[in-house]
Amino acid sequence: GELPVLDFPSDHPRPPFRDWRGETLARPLSPAVTAGLDALARAEGASLYAVTVALAKVLLHRHSGQDDIVLGSVVTGRDGADLEAQIGFYVETVALRDTVSGDASFSALLARVRRTVADAIDHRRYPFDRVVEDLALAPDRSRNPIFDVMLVYETRGAARPETGSLRVSPLALANPVSKLDLTFHVSLEEAGLHLAIEYRRDLYAADRITRLLA
């Protein structure tokens, strides 16, 4: 069917071309919130990833007023024993489309999202660029094809690789880019869930993203 275009409120008119300038704001979630979400996931027989996808869809629904929501995500492509020792970036991009109704319970939405995620994982090897090609979408150089918002979920261990005198630490980008309008980065760390929002500076002001993050 016809793909929905997310009409998420912005602070600046959408330019005809993307300039890729991005910024990121982040905050940790409290251990109590993390424990509550984990308990919810267990009670509903869902993964914490599916819960965060459902929550992101509710957030997009409430801010846009739209029911038909397509959210991009990435899933691991390292699904064979022969790939475990390989060096490389093994992920697949998937599009998660669900109807979010204000009349339905969150439990009902989560059940739908679980099925959507399972179906996407089953078909993750179908190349995303082939999906775009098959849909024969009209080119729009101001947007990403199929979806404008993505969620990236990671599980991070506390340990960092060390070999002899070698020490590894994260590198913060001084001039980040944003390939999409919004990208939610959710990471499960030893202290709990950590949330970051990467956004296009040509569309959004920091104040709006700060409120969205809260």
PDB file of C-alpha atoms in Angstrom:
ATOM      1  CA  GLY A   1       0.000   0.000   0.000  1.00  0.00           C
ATOM      2  CA  GLU A   2       0.898   3.670   0.026  1.00  0.00           C
ATOM      3  CA  LEU A   3       3.710   4.419   2.440  1.00  0.00           C
ATOM      4  CA  PRO A   4       2.990   7.003   5.152  1.00  0.00           C
ATOM      5  CA  VAL A   5       5.222  10.055   5.453  1.00  0.00           C
ATOM      6  CA  LEU A   6       5.831  11.025   9.064  1.00  0.00           C
ATOM      7  CA  ASP A   7       4.746  14.602   9.725  1.00  0.00           C
ATOM      8  CA  PHE A   8       6.746  15.148  12.880  1.00  0.00           C
ATOM      9  CA  PRO A   9       6.710  18.760  14.175  1.00  0.00           C
ATOM     10  CA  SER A  10       9.901  20.654  13.327  1.00  0.00           C
ATOM     11  CA  ASP A  11      11.350  24.061  14.179  1.00  0.00           C
ATOM     12  CA  HIS A  12      12.521  24.910  10.658  1.00  0.00           C
ATOM     13  CA  PRO A  13      10.992  24.300   7.202  1.00  0.00           C
ATOM     14  CA  ARG A  14      12.276  21.142   5.521  1.00  0.00           C
ATOM     15  CA  PRO A  15      14.956  22.181   3.000  1.00  0.00           C
ATOM     16  CA  PRO A  16      14.913  20.635  -0.495  1.00  0.00           C
ATOM     17  CA  PHE A  17      18.239  18.895   0.199  1.00  0.00           C
ATOM     18  CA  ARG A  18      19.675  17.350   3.350  1.00  0.00           C
ATOM     19  CA  ASP A  19      22.900  18.892   4.615  1.00  0.00           C
ATOM     20  CA  TRP A  20      23.717  16.035   7.059  1.00  0.00           C
ATOM     21  CA  ARG A  21      24.597  18.370   9.959  1.00  0.00           C
ATOM     22  CA  GLY A  22      23.688  16.595  13.149  1.00  0.00           C
ATOM     23  CA  GLU A  23      23.816  16.840  16.901  1.00  0.00           C
ATOM     24  CA  THR A  24      23.238  14.361  19.715  1.00  0.00           C
ATOM     25  CA  LEU A  25      21.705  14.786  23.164  1.00  0.00           C
ATOM     26  CA  ALA A  26      21.773  11.978  25.720  1.00  0.00           C
ATOM     27  CA  ARG A  27      20.692  10.980  29.205  1.00  0.00           C
ATOM     28  CA  PRO A  28      20.724   7.822  31.340  1.00  0.00           C
ATOM     29  CA  LEU A  29      17.490   6.289  32.546  1.00  0.00           C
ATOM     30  CA  SER A  30      17.258   5.505  36.234  1.00  0.00           C
ATOM     31  CA  PRO A  31      17.819   1.925  37.435  1.00  0.00           C
ATOM     32  CA  ALA A  32      14.185   1.905  38.626  1.00  0.00           C
ATOM     33  CA  VAL A  33      12.872   2.784  35.148  1.00  0.00           C
ATOM     34  CA  THR A  34      15.155   0.201  33.556  1.00  0.00           C
ATOM     35  CA  ALA A  35      13.968  -2.456  36.019  1.00  0.00           C
ATOM     36  CA  GLY A  36      10.349  -1.522  35.366  1.00  0.00           C
ATOM     37  CA  LEU A  37      10.740  -1.829  31.606  1.00  0.00           C
ATOM     38  CA  ASP A  38      12.536  -5.146  32.015  1.00  0.00           C
ATOM     39  CA  ALA A  39       9.728  -6.428  34.233  1.00  0.00           C
ATOM     40  CA  LEU A  40       7.166  -5.308  31.648  1.00  0.00           C
ATOM     41  CA  ALA A  41       9.051  -7.122  28.899  1.00  0.00           C
ATOM     42  CA  ARG A  42       9.166 -10.334  30.935  1.00  0.00           C
ATOM     43  CA  ALA A  43       5.468 -10.126  31.838  1.00  0.00           C
ATOM     44  CA  GLU A  44       4.504  -9.681  28.178  1.00  0.00           C
ATOM     45  CA  GLY A  45       6.935 -12.313  26.869  1.00  0.00           C
ATOM     46  CA  ALA A  46       8.732  -9.677  24.820  1.00  0.00           C
ATOM     47  CA  SER A  47      12.309  -8.565  24.455  1.00  0.00           C
ATOM     48  CA  LEU A  48      13.459  -5.245  25.874  1.00  0.00           C
ATOM     49  CA  TYR A  49      14.215  -4.277  22.264  1.00  0.00           C
ATOM     50  CA  ALA A  50      10.564  -4.803  21.249  1.00  0.00           C
ATOM     51  CA  VAL A  51       9.435  -2.727  24.242  1.00  0.00           C
ATOM     52  CA  THR A  52      11.658   0.194  23.192  1.00  0.00           C
ATOM     53  CA  VAL A  53      10.359  -0.059  19.594  1.00  0.00           C
ATOM     54  CA  ALA A  54       6.766   0.093  20.859  1.00  0.00           C
ATOM     55  CA  LEU A  55       7.568   3.052  23.128  1.00  0.00           C
ATOM     56  CA  ALA A  56       9.224   4.913  20.237  1.00  0.00           C
ATOM     57  CA  LYS A  57       6.137   4.348  18.094  1.00  0.00           C
ATOM     58  CA  VAL A  58       3.866   5.685  20.852  1.00  0.00           C
ATOM     59  CA  LEU A  59       6.083   8.770  21.137  1.00  0.00           C
ATOM     60  CA  LEU A  60       5.980   9.381  17.372  1.00  0.00           C
ATOM     61  CA  HIS A  61       2.200   8.831  17.329  1.00  0.00           C
ATOM     62  CA  ARG A  62       1.598  11.340  20.118  1.00  0.00           C
ATOM     63  CA  HIS A  63       3.768  14.051  18.568  1.00  0.00           C
ATOM     64  CA  SER A  64       2.613  13.583  14.960  1.00  0.00           C
ATOM     65  CA  GLY A  65      -1.007  12.519  15.500  1.00  0.00           C
ATOM     66  CA  GLN A  66      -0.502   9.786  12.882  1.00  0.00           C
ATOM     67  CA  ASP A  67      -1.503   6.148  13.303  1.00  0.00           C
ATOM     68  CA  ASP A  68       0.509   4.479  10.527  1.00  0.00           C
ATOM     69  CA  ILE A  69       4.125   4.564  11.711  1.00  0.00           C
ATOM     70  CA  VAL A  70       7.197   3.188   9.927  1.00  0.00           C
ATOM     71  CA  LEU A  71      10.297   3.033  12.106  1.00  0.00           C
ATOM     72  CA  GLY A  72      13.677   1.981  10.774  1.00  0.00           C
ATOM     73  CA  SER A  73      15.954  -0.261  12.792  1.00  0.00           C
ATOM     74  CA  VAL A  74      19.000  -2.461  12.442  1.00  0.00           C
ATOM     75  CA  VAL A  75      19.329  -6.110  13.394  1.00  0.00           C
ATOM     76  CA  THR A  76      22.415  -8.246  13.559  1.00  0.00           C
ATOM     77  CA  GLY A  77      23.511 -10.048  10.436  1.00  0.00           C
ATOM     78  CA  ARG A  78      26.065 -12.155  12.276  1.00  0.00           C
ATOM     79  CA  ASP A  79      23.741 -15.129  12.604  1.00  0.00           C
ATOM     80  CA  GLY A  80      25.978 -18.029  11.638  1.00  0.00           C
ATOM     81  CA  ALA A  81      28.822 -19.788  13.456  1.00  0.00           C
ATOM     82  CA  ASP A  82      31.009 -19.187  10.404  1.00  0.00           C
ATOM     83  CA  LEU A  83      30.654 -15.414  10.886  1.00  0.00           C
ATOM     84  CA  GLU A  84      31.388 -15.164  14.612  1.00  0.00           C
ATOM     85  CA  ALA A  85      35.151 -14.872  14.138  1.00  0.00           C
ATOM     86  CA  GLN A  86      34.886 -12.519  11.149  1.00  0.00           C
ATOM     87  CA  ILE A  87      35.821  -8.854  11.417  1.00  0.00           C
ATOM     88  CA  GLY A  88      33.216  -6.542   9.942  1.00  0.00           C
ATOM     89  CA  PHE A  89      29.994  -4.619  10.353  1.00  0.00           C
ATOM     90  CA  TYR A  90      27.316  -7.301  10.106  1.00  0.00           C
ATOM     91  CA  VAL A  91      23.967  -5.549  10.428  1.00  0.00           C
ATOM     92  CA  GLU A  92      20.836  -5.397   8.301  1.00  0.00           C
ATOM     93  CA  THR A  93      18.432  -2.452   7.976  1.00  0.00           C
ATOM     94  CA  VAL A  94      14.740  -3.238   8.406  1.00  0.00           C
ATOM     95  CA  ALA A  95      11.540  -1.167   8.256  1.00  0.00           C
ATOM     96  CA  LEU A  96       9.031  -1.788  11.062  1.00  0.00           C
ATOM     97  CA  ARG A  97       5.495  -0.701  10.141  1.00  0.00           C
ATOM     98  CA  ASP A  98       2.655  -0.762  12.669  1.00  0.00           C
ATOM     99  CA  THR A  99      -0.670   0.920  13.332  1.00  0.00           C
ATOM    100  CA  VAL A 100      -0.659   2.819  16.614  1.00  0.00           C
ATOM    101  CA  SER A 101      -4.148   3.531  17.915  1.00  0.00           C
ATOM    102  CA  GLY A 102      -4.890   5.719  20.887  1.00  0.00           C
ATOM    103  CA  ASP A 103      -7.775   3.378  21.749  1.00  0.00           C
ATOM    104  CA  ALA A 104      -5.623   0.255  22.075  1.00  0.00           C
ATOM    105  CA  SER A 105      -3.741  -0.766  25.197  1.00  0.00           C
ATOM    106  CA  PHE A 106       0.032  -0.727  25.256  1.00  0.00           C
ATOM    107  CA  SER A 107      -0.076  -4.493  25.750  1.00  0.00           C
ATOM    108  CA  ALA A 108      -1.980  -4.886  22.462  1.00  0.00           C
ATOM    109  CA  LEU A 109       0.470  -2.615  20.646  1.00  0.00           C
ATOM    110  CA  LEU A 110       3.429  -4.514  22.059  1.00  0.00           C
ATOM    111  CA  ALA A 111       1.947  -7.793  20.803  1.00  0.00           C
ATOM    112  CA  ARG A 112       1.708  -6.326  17.281  1.00  0.00           C
ATOM    113  CA  VAL A 113       5.232  -4.920  17.479  1.00  0.00           C
ATOM    114  CA  ARG A 114       6.558  -8.324  18.585  1.00  0.00           C
ATOM    115  CA  ARG A 115       5.104  -9.896  15.422  1.00  0.00           C
ATOM    116  CA  THR A 116       6.443  -7.083  13.251  1.00  0.00           C
ATOM    117  CA  VAL A 117       9.937  -7.434  14.718  1.00  0.00           C
ATOM    118  CA  ALA A 118       9.866 -11.235  14.338  1.00  0.00           C
ATOM    119  CA  ASP A 119       8.784 -10.947  10.693  1.00  0.00           C
ATOM    120  CA  ALA A 120      11.475  -8.348   9.995  1.00  0.00           C
ATOM    121  CA  ILE A 121      14.168 -10.550  11.530  1.00  0.00           C
ATOM    122  CA  ASP A 122      12.956 -13.512   9.438  1.00  0.00           C
ATOM    123  CA  HIS A 123      13.374 -11.423   6.279  1.00  0.00           C
ATOM    124  CA  ARG A 124      16.405  -9.371   7.312  1.00  0.00           C
ATOM    125  CA  ARG A 125      18.587 -10.732   4.511  1.00  0.00           C
ATOM    126  CA  TYR A 126      16.449  -9.032   1.870  1.00  0.00           C
ATOM    127  CA  PRO A 127      18.660  -6.004   1.036  1.00  0.00           C
ATOM    128  CA  PHE A 128      17.233  -2.654   2.076  1.00  0.00           C
ATOM    129  CA  ASP A 129      18.295  -1.005  -1.179  1.00  0.00           C
ATOM    130  CA  ARG A 130      16.384  -3.739  -3.030  1.00  0.00           C
ATOM    131  CA  VAL A 131      13.278  -2.956  -0.958  1.00  0.00           C
ATOM    132  CA  VAL A 132      13.581   0.722  -1.972  1.00  0.00           C
ATOM    133  CA  GLU A 133      14.016  -0.310  -5.603  1.00  0.00           C
ATOM    134  CA  ASP A 134      11.053  -2.705  -5.541  1.00  0.00           C
ATOM    135  CA  LEU A 135       8.742  -0.058  -4.073  1.00  0.00           C
ATOM    136  CA  ALA A 136       9.601   2.297  -6.963  1.00  0.00           C
ATOM    137  CA  LEU A 137       9.436   5.318  -4.677  1.00  0.00           C
ATOM    138  CA  ALA A 138       9.460   8.795  -6.166  1.00  0.00           C
ATOM    139  CA  PRO A 139      12.856  10.342  -5.385  1.00  0.00           C
ATOM    140  CA  ASP A 140      12.835  12.902  -2.576  1.00  0.00           C
ATOM    141  CA  ARG A 141      16.253  14.353  -1.804  1.00  0.00           C
ATOM    142  CA  SER A 142      14.983  15.987   1.379  1.00  0.00           C
ATOM    143  CA  ARG A 143      14.194  12.654   3.063  1.00  0.00           C
ATOM    144  CA  ASN A 144      15.468   9.168   3.648  1.00  0.00           C
ATOM    145  CA  PRO A 145      13.531   6.551   1.653  1.00  0.00           C
ATOM    146  CA  ILE A 146      10.772   4.613   3.512  1.00  0.00           C
ATOM    147  CA  PHE A 147      11.369   6.079   6.994  1.00  0.00           C
ATOM    148  CA  ASP A 148      12.645   9.293   8.581  1.00  0.00           C
ATOM    149  CA  VAL A 149      13.245   7.943  12.089  1.00  0.00           C
ATOM    150  CA  MET A 150      15.383   5.013  13.217  1.00  0.00           C
ATOM    151  CA  LEU A 151      15.920   3.173  16.490  1.00  0.00           C
ATOM    152  CA  VAL A 152      19.259   1.518  17.261  1.00  0.00           C
ATOM    153  CA  TYR A 153      19.358  -0.840  20.246  1.00  0.00           C
ATOM    154  CA  GLU A 154      22.634  -2.109  21.669  1.00  0.00           C
ATOM    155  CA  THR A 155      23.707  -4.232  24.603  1.00  0.00           C
ATOM    156  CA  ARG A 156      27.042  -3.094  25.955  1.00  0.00           C
ATOM    157  CA  GLY A 157      29.185  -4.898  28.469  1.00  0.00           C
ATOM    158  CA  ALA A 158      31.133  -3.070  31.121  1.00  0.00           C
ATOM    159  CA  ALA A 159      34.464  -4.539  30.032  1.00  0.00           C
ATOM    160  CA  ARG A 160      36.612  -2.827  27.424  1.00  0.00           C
ATOM    161  CA  PRO A 161      39.226  -4.718  25.439  1.00  0.00           C
ATOM    162  CA  GLU A 162      42.742  -4.369  26.811  1.00  0.00           C
ATOM    163  CA  THR A 163      45.924  -5.969  25.524  1.00  0.00           C
ATOM    164  CA  GLY A 164      49.150  -5.194  27.307  1.00  0.00           C
ATOM    165  CA  SER A 165      49.561  -1.423  27.317  1.00  0.00           C
ATOM    166  CA  LEU A 166      46.678  -0.884  24.879  1.00  0.00           C
ATOM    167  CA  ARG A 167      43.612   0.854  26.308  1.00  0.00           C
ATOM    168  CA  VAL A 168      40.366   1.456  24.398  1.00  0.00           C
ATOM    169  CA  SER A 169      37.854   4.203  25.130  1.00  0.00           C
ATOM    170  CA  PRO A 170      34.875   5.715  23.243  1.00  0.00           C
ATOM    171  CA  LEU A 171      35.538   8.610  20.893  1.00  0.00           C
ATOM    172  CA  ALA A 172      33.020  11.462  20.858  1.00  0.00           C
ATOM    173  CA  LEU A 173      32.552  13.014  17.416  1.00  0.00           C
ATOM    174  CA  ALA A 174      33.185  16.749  17.375  1.00  0.00           C
ATOM    175  CA  ASN A 175      31.040  17.350  14.281  1.00  0.00           C
ATOM    176  CA  PRO A 176      28.478  14.539  14.086  1.00  0.00           C
ATOM    177  CA  VAL A 177      26.275  13.947  11.099  1.00  0.00           C
ATOM    178  CA  SER A 178      22.658  12.820  11.043  1.00  0.00           C
ATOM    179  CA  LYS A 179      21.591  10.735   8.063  1.00  0.00           C
ATOM    180  CA  LEU A 180      17.960  10.689   9.225  1.00  0.00           C
ATOM    181  CA  ASP A 181      15.620  13.231  10.776  1.00  0.00           C
ATOM    182  CA  LEU A 182      15.852  11.476  14.154  1.00  0.00           C
ATOM    183  CA  THR A 183      17.713   8.437  15.427  1.00  0.00           C
ATOM    184  CA  PHE A 184      17.001   7.005  18.871  1.00  0.00           C
ATOM    185  CA  HIS A 185      20.048   5.226  20.298  1.00  0.00           C
ATOM    186  CA  VAL A 186      19.124   2.939  23.202  1.00  0.00           C
ATOM    187  CA  SER A 187      21.918   1.041  24.909  1.00  0.00           C
ATOM    188  CA  LEU A 188      21.655  -1.402  27.783  1.00  0.00           C
ATOM    189  CA  GLU A 189      24.669  -0.843  29.984  1.00  0.00           C
ATOM    190  CA  GLU A 190      25.713  -2.154  33.376  1.00  0.00           C
ATOM    191  CA  ALA A 191      24.088   0.818  35.120  1.00  0.00           C
ATOM    192  CA  GLY A 192      20.858   0.536  33.106  1.00  0.00           C
ATOM    193  CA  LEU A 193      19.406   1.917  29.899  1.00  0.00           C
ATOM    194  CA  HIS A 194      21.024   4.931  28.266  1.00  0.00           C
ATOM    195  CA  LEU A 195      19.104   7.004  25.721  1.00  0.00           C
ATOM    196  CA  ALA A 196      20.497   9.358  23.073  1.00  0.00           C
ATOM    197  CA  ILE A 197      18.739  11.228  20.266  1.00  0.00           C
ATOM    198  CA  GLU A 198      20.645  12.166  17.138  1.00  0.00           C
ATOM    199  CA  TYR A 199      18.862  14.842  15.114  1.00  0.00           C
ATOM    200  CA  ARG A 200      19.123  17.027  12.025  1.00  0.00           C
ATOM    201  CA  ARG A 201      20.077  20.564  12.952  1.00  0.00           C
ATOM    202  CA  ASP A 202      18.419  21.965   9.823  1.00  0.00           C
ATOM    203  CA  LEU A 203      15.044  20.705  11.133  1.00  0.00           C
ATOM    204  CA  TYR A 204      15.133  20.766  14.925  1.00  0.00           C
ATOM    205  CA  ALA A 205      16.263  23.077  17.685  1.00  0.00           C
ATOM    206  CA  ALA A 206      18.047  21.681  20.722  1.00  0.00           C
ATOM    207  CA  ASP A 207      15.188  22.787  23.025  1.00  0.00           C
ATOM    208  CA  ARG A 208      12.697  20.535  21.215  1.00  0.00           C
ATOM    209  CA  ILE A 209      15.025  17.533  21.369  1.00  0.00           C
ATOM    210  CA  THR A 210      15.682  18.177  25.055  1.00  0.00           C
ATOM    211  CA  ARG A 211      11.919  18.015  25.715  1.00  0.00           C
ATOM    212  CA  LEU A 212      11.605  14.914  23.524  1.00  0.00           C
ATOM    213  CA  LEU A 213      14.434  13.269  25.434  1.00  0.00           C
ATOM    214  CA  ALA A 214      12.698  14.001  28.730  1.00  0.00           C
TER     215      ALA A 214
END
